[in-house]
Short mmCIF file of C-alpha atoms in Angstrom, two decimals:
data_model
loop_
_atom_site.label_atom_id
_atom_site.label_comp_id
_atom_site.label_asym_id
_atom_site.label_seq_id
_atom_site.Cartn_x
_atom_site.Cartn_y
_atom_site.Cartn_z
CA MET T 201 -0.10 0.10 -0.11
CA ASN T 202 1.40 3.33 -1.02
CA THR T 203 1.34 5.84 1.82
CA PRO T 204 1.07 10.17 0.68
CA THR T 205 3.60 12.14 1.66
CA LEU T 206 2.98 15.01 3.12
CA HIS T 207 5.03 17.41 1.59
CA ALA T 208 6.00 17.84 -2.28
CA SER T 209 8.26 19.86 -4.39
CA PRO T 210 6.49 23.05 -5.23
CA LEU T 211 5.61 24.07 -8.75
CA ASN T 212 8.21 25.07 -11.10
CA PRO T 213 7.47 26.04 -14.31
CA ARG T 214 10.38 26.01 -16.72
CA SER T 215 9.13 28.18 -18.83
CA PHE T 216 7.72 30.91 -20.48
CA GLN T 217 4.62 28.74 -21.85
CA GLU T 218 4.31 26.93 -18.50
CA LEU T 219 4.30 29.87 -16.68
CA MET T 220 1.16 30.99 -19.12
CA ARG T 221 -0.06 28.31 -18.28
CA PHE T 222 -0.01 27.89 -15.04
CA ALA T 223 -1.13 31.38 -15.01
CA GLU T 224 -4.55 30.51 -16.93
CA ILE T 225 -5.10 27.75 -14.54
CA ALA T 226 -5.24 29.75 -11.98
CA ALA T 227 -6.90 32.62 -12.91
CA GLY T 228 -9.92 30.42 -13.50
CA SER T 229 -9.27 28.14 -10.25
CA GLY T 230 -11.18 30.42 -7.81
CA MET T 231 -8.15 29.56 -5.19
CA VAL T 232 -6.04 32.97 -5.85
CA PRO T 233 -7.08 36.07 -4.22
CA ARG T 234 -9.09 38.16 -5.77
CA GLU T 235 -6.94 41.17 -7.24
CA TYR T 236 -5.11 38.04 -9.00
CA ALA T 237 -8.74 36.30 -10.46
CA GLY T 238 -9.34 36.42 -13.82
CA LYS T 239 -6.22 37.72 -14.55
CA ALA T 240 -3.50 35.73 -16.16
CA ALA T 241 -1.32 38.39 -16.57
CA ALA T 242 -0.97 39.69 -13.72
CA ILE T 243 -0.45 36.18 -12.00
CA VAL T 244 2.51 36.38 -13.95
CA ILE T 245 4.09 38.88 -13.37
CA ALA T 246 3.71 38.44 -9.76
CA CYS T 247 5.40 34.92 -9.82
CA GLN T 248 8.52 36.40 -11.74
CA MET T 249 8.45 38.94 -9.04
CA GLY T 250 7.98 36.31 -6.56
CA ALA T 251 11.10 34.35 -8.05
CA GLU T 252 13.70 37.30 -7.89
CA LEU T 253 12.99 36.86 -4.50
CA GLY T 254 13.24 33.45 -3.56
CA LEU T 255 9.45 32.51 -3.27
CA ALA T 256 7.85 29.53 -5.77
CA PRO T 257 4.55 30.58 -7.95
CA MET T 258 2.16 29.98 -5.06
CA GLN T 259 3.97 32.11 -2.33
CA SER T 260 3.80 34.76 -4.52
CA LEU T 261 0.41 35.17 -5.39
CA GLN T 262 -0.82 34.52 -1.55
CA ASN T 263 1.97 37.22 -0.27
CA ILE T 264 2.15 39.77 -3.10
CA ALA T 265 -0.24 41.87 -3.06
CA VAL T 266 -0.95 45.32 -5.25
CA ILE T 267 -1.91 48.06 -3.25
CA ASN T 268 -2.76 51.42 -4.52
CA GLY T 269 -0.91 50.69 -7.51
CA ARG T 270 2.08 49.50 -5.85
CA PRO T 271 3.34 46.03 -5.21
CA SER T 272 3.74 45.05 -1.66
CA VAL T 273 4.24 41.84 0.70
CA TRP T 274 2.53 41.01 4.23
CA GLY T 275 4.90 42.28 6.88
CA ASP T 276 5.37 38.66 7.77
CA THR T 277 6.18 37.77 4.61
CA LEU T 278 8.60 40.82 4.55
CA LEU T 279 10.55 39.32 7.85
CA ALA T 280 10.32 35.90 6.35
CA LEU T 281 12.54 36.65 3.28
CA VAL T 282 14.76 38.90 5.51
CA ARG T 283 15.42 35.83 7.95
CA SER T 284 16.27 32.96 5.38
CA SER T 285 18.94 35.55 3.34
CA PRO T 286 22.35 34.26 4.22
CA VAL T 287 23.25 37.89 4.89
CA CYS T 288 20.87 38.27 7.95
CA ASP T 289 22.20 38.15 11.27
CA ASP T 290 19.28 38.85 13.56
CA VAL T 291 16.21 40.85 13.87
CA VAL T 292 14.86 41.93 17.46
CA GLU T 293 11.49 43.81 18.02
CA HIS T 294 9.46 45.07 20.89
CA ILE T 295 7.08 47.30 21.77
CA GLU T 296 7.54 49.98 24.75
CA GLY T 297 5.91 52.90 26.49
CA ASP T 298 1.90 53.78 26.41
CA GLY T 299 -0.12 56.66 25.30
CA ASP T 300 1.27 58.43 23.10
CA ALA T 301 4.37 57.05 24.24
CA LEU T 302 3.89 53.19 22.95
CA THR T 303 6.84 52.92 20.29
CA ALA T 304 7.75 49.84 18.51
CA VAL T 305 10.86 49.09 17.82
CA CYS T 306 12.98 47.07 15.51
CA VAL T 307 16.74 46.10 15.79
CA ALA T 308 17.73 44.92 12.04
CA THR T 309 21.74 43.63 12.24
CA ARG T 310 23.55 42.20 8.71
CA LYS T 311 26.34 40.19 9.01
CA GLY T 312 29.28 42.01 9.96
CA LYS T 313 27.48 45.43 9.75
CA LYS T 314 26.33 47.58 12.71
CA PRO T 315 22.59 47.12 14.03
CA VAL T 316 20.16 49.76 12.33
CA GLU T 317 17.14 50.58 14.41
CA ALA T 318 13.46 51.76 13.36
CA ARG T 319 10.89 53.14 16.12
CA PHE T 320 7.46 54.37 15.17
CA SER T 321 5.52 55.87 18.16
CA TYR T 322 1.55 56.34 18.34
CA ALA T 323 2.78 59.96 18.31
CA ASP T 324 3.56 59.36 14.88
CA ALA T 325 0.88 57.54 13.65
CA ARG T 326 -0.90 60.43 15.19
CA THR T 327 1.69 63.19 13.20
CA ALA T 328 0.71 60.97 10.04
CA GLY T 329 -2.99 61.22 9.94
CA LEU T 330 -3.23 57.84 10.48
CA LEU T 331 -5.11 57.17 13.32
CA ASN T 332 -8.11 59.35 11.65
CA LYS T 333 -9.22 56.43 10.04
CA THR T 334 -11.26 53.58 10.61
CA GLY T 335 -9.39 49.92 10.21
CA PRO T 336 -7.02 48.38 11.69
CA TRP T 337 -5.01 51.25 13.35
CA LYS T 338 -8.29 51.93 15.62
CA THR T 339 -8.61 47.96 15.98
CA TYR T 340 -4.96 46.60 16.05
CA PRO T 341 -2.75 49.81 17.07
CA ARG T 342 0.35 47.95 18.68
CA ARG T 343 0.17 45.32 15.24
CA MET T 344 -0.01 48.16 12.76
CA LEU T 345 3.31 50.26 15.08
CA GLN T 346 5.30 47.29 14.49
CA MET T 347 4.98 46.57 11.40
CA ARG T 348 5.41 50.28 10.17
CA ALA T 349 8.53 49.99 12.40
CA ARG T 350 9.79 46.78 10.93
CA GLY T 351 9.06 47.73 7.26
CA PHE T 352 11.50 51.24 8.20
CA ALA T 353 14.39 48.82 9.67
CA LEU T 354 14.53 45.89 6.98
CA ARG T 355 14.45 48.32 4.22
CA ASP T 356 17.31 50.10 5.34
CA ALA T 357 19.22 47.47 6.92
CA PHE T 358 18.46 45.01 3.62
CA PRO T 359 17.61 46.83 0.49
CA ASP T 360 19.60 44.36 -1.48
CA VAL T 361 16.98 41.68 -0.39
CA LEU T 362 13.68 43.54 -0.77
CA ARG T 363 14.44 45.19 -3.98
CA GLY T 364 12.40 48.11 -2.66
CA LEU T 365 9.39 46.52 -1.50
CA ILE T 366 7.38 48.06 1.33
CA THR T 367 4.59 45.69 3.65
CA ALA T 368 1.38 45.69 2.28
CA GLU T 369 0.29 47.21 5.98
CA GLU T 370 2.11 50.58 4.97
CA ALA T 371 1.09 50.20 1.45
CA GLN T 372 -2.47 50.52 2.83
CA ASP T 373 -2.00 53.93 4.23
CA ILE T 374 -0.86 55.20 1.00
CA PRO T 375 -3.75 57.90 -0.18
CA VAL T 376 -4.70 56.71 -3.34
CA ASP T 377 -4.31 60.31 -5.00
CA ASP T 378 -0.59 59.86 -4.06
CA ALA T 379 -0.69 57.52 -7.02
CA THR T 380 -2.07 60.52 -9.54
CA PRO T 381 -0.21 62.97 -10.91
CA THR T 382 -0.79 66.22 -9.83
CA GLN T 383 -0.62 68.20 -13.33
CA PRO T 384 -3.33 67.50 -15.76
CA ILE T 385 -1.97 65.13 -18.78
CA SER T 386 -1.91 66.89 -21.74
CA HIS T 387 -3.98 65.24 -25.11
CA LYS T 388 -0.86 64.72 -26.48
CA GLU T 389 0.26 62.63 -23.41
CA ARG T 390 -2.95 60.26 -23.53
CA THR T 391 -2.87 57.13 -25.51
CA PRO T 392 -4.54 57.51 -28.87
CA SER T 393 -7.54 55.55 -29.07
CA LEU T 394 -7.44 53.19 -32.40
CA SER T 395 -8.93 54.08 -35.43
CA GLU T 396 -11.09 51.64 -37.22
CA ALA T 397 -8.79 51.38 -39.97
CA GLY T 398 -6.52 50.73 -36.93
CA LYS T 399 -8.54 47.99 -35.40
CA LYS T 400 -9.09 46.47 -38.38
CA ARG T 401 -5.16 45.50 -39.24
CA VAL T 402 -4.81 44.67 -35.56
CA GLU T 403 -7.61 42.38 -36.23
CA ASP T 404 -6.26 40.70 -39.14
CA GLY T 405 -2.81 40.54 -37.77
CA ALA T 406 -4.66 38.86 -34.63
CA ASN T 407 -6.46 35.79 -36.73
CA ALA T 408 -3.17 35.70 -38.78
CA LEU T 409 -1.36 34.82 -35.85
CA ILE T 410 -4.31 32.28 -34.65
CA GLU T 411 -4.30 30.75 -38.29
CA ARG T 412 -0.60 30.25 -37.31
CA VAL T 413 -0.93 28.57 -33.98
CA MET T 414 -3.76 26.24 -35.46
CA GLY T 415 -2.14 25.04 -38.00
CA VAL T 416 1.41 23.44 -35.62
CA SER T 417 1.33 19.92 -34.48
CA THR T 418 4.31 19.70 -32.14
CA ARG T 419 4.63 21.72 -28.83
CA GLY T 420 7.93 22.88 -30.50
CA GLU T 421 6.33 24.64 -33.27
CA LEU T 422 4.07 26.26 -30.66
CA GLU T 423 7.26 27.26 -28.46
CA ALA T 424 9.10 28.75 -31.88
CA ILE T 425 6.29 30.48 -32.55
CA THR T 426 5.06 32.20 -29.30
CA SER T 427 9.01 32.75 -28.23
CA GLU T 428 9.28 34.78 -31.49
CA ASP T 429 10.30 38.57 -30.39
CA ALA T 430 7.58 40.19 -33.03
CA VAL T 431 4.65 37.83 -31.20
CA LYS T 432 5.49 38.79 -27.79
CA LYS T 433 5.15 42.25 -28.39
CA GLN T 434 1.79 42.12 -30.63
CA ARG T 435 0.12 39.86 -27.51
CA VAL T 436 1.59 42.72 -25.13
CA PHE T 437 0.01 45.21 -27.68
CA LEU T 438 -3.39 43.44 -28.07
CA ARG T 439 -2.98 42.77 -23.96
CA GLN T 440 -3.35 46.48 -23.40
CA ARG T 441 -5.42 47.77 -26.23
CA MET T 442 -7.45 45.15 -27.07
CA PRO T 443 -7.59 42.69 -24.69
CA GLU T 444 -10.70 40.86 -25.63
CA LEU T 445 -8.57 39.89 -28.57
CA ALA T 446 -5.63 38.74 -26.12
CA ASP T 447 -7.73 36.63 -24.78
CA ARG T 448 -8.87 35.33 -27.68
CA VAL T 449 -5.43 34.64 -29.05
CA ASP T 450 -4.23 33.48 -25.25
CA GLN T 451 -7.09 30.99 -25.48
CA VAL T 452 -6.15 29.09 -28.89
CA VAL T 453 -2.75 28.90 -28.09
CA SER T 454 -3.63 26.79 -24.63
CA GLU T 455 -6.03 24.83 -26.25
CA THR T 456 -3.73 24.46 -29.25
CA LEU T 457 -1.17 23.15 -26.40
CA ASP T 458 -3.80 20.81 -24.73
CA GLY T 459 -4.14 19.26 -28.17
CA ILE T 460 -0.92 18.71 -28.80
CA GLU T 461 -0.38 17.26 -25.19
CA ARG T 462 -3.52 14.77 -25.71
CA HIS T 463 -2.58 13.71 -28.82
CA ALA T 464 1.28 12.51 -28.18
CA GLN T 465 -0.76 10.98 -24.66
CA ASN T 466 -2.81 8.83 -26.85
CA GLU T 467 -0.67 7.86 -29.28
CA ARG T 468 1.99 6.49 -26.23
CA GLN T 469 -1.22 4.77 -25.45
CA ASP T 470 -1.74 2.82 -28.56
CA GLU T 471 2.05 1.95 -28.77
CA PRO T 472 2.07 -2.04 -28.95
CA PRO T 473 3.62 -3.56 -26.20
CA ALA T 474 7.54 -4.61 -26.55
CA ALA T 475 7.20 -8.14 -27.24
CA THR T 476 9.06 -10.39 -24.98
CA MET T 477 11.52 -13.58 -25.76
CA GLU T 478 8.55 -16.06 -25.79
CA GLU T 479 6.06 -14.12 -27.95
CA MET T 480 8.82 -13.90 -30.83
CA PRO T 481 8.78 -16.77 -33.30
CA ALA T 482 11.26 -19.58 -33.24
#
């Protein structure tokens, strides 16, 4: 009787096509955070960002969040990334004082370097206007002070490990207006809409790509097409300007790959078993 193992190796896509296939499955699975549901392209970017930090694909989707237009990770993940780094010596946190003097302290030490200390107090939060809105600052002030001090200390001590990431708790406090331009965008700076003739050319190009994809018979032929620089640029353009058409192209690529794999599997099943010595004629 086979005993199931408790641990399995995480999924690790080995090519862009495998990553796209994973993203398409995950986007429609209902098992990813809401901001990734139905968004295969966002899943691809999140997985790539996570890979640069040492996260497996599913870890990336569960721990990387885009809040107010900025990628971030939850505070516990930020700490885990730092502690798993070989350059980390220690991270110590504590909370002291009470009232407006309530202060979270985080001391991060890099191997061979002096400790970096960050402090964030209840008075600091009041000055920053963080206590004026409902949410975690009202219900869990000690936790939020801890996350803010942690974010400051870890970014200062380990900028190469975190690559500019902030905590999701901090990102939630960034006003949405901060991400918008302070000056109106001029007409020339706006992305021009496609004319009817332009749309027709884009649709013709997409249909031509679909025909090429549907005409392949092997995985290698499909990967050769999708790895072409011109095709990559074409698909990015479609995603930005005509997302419905981009979804159609992605669907055809996915269905074609599925068909190739099913055909290969059927061929393997249809192969006659190798003749044994007893079955061979004398």
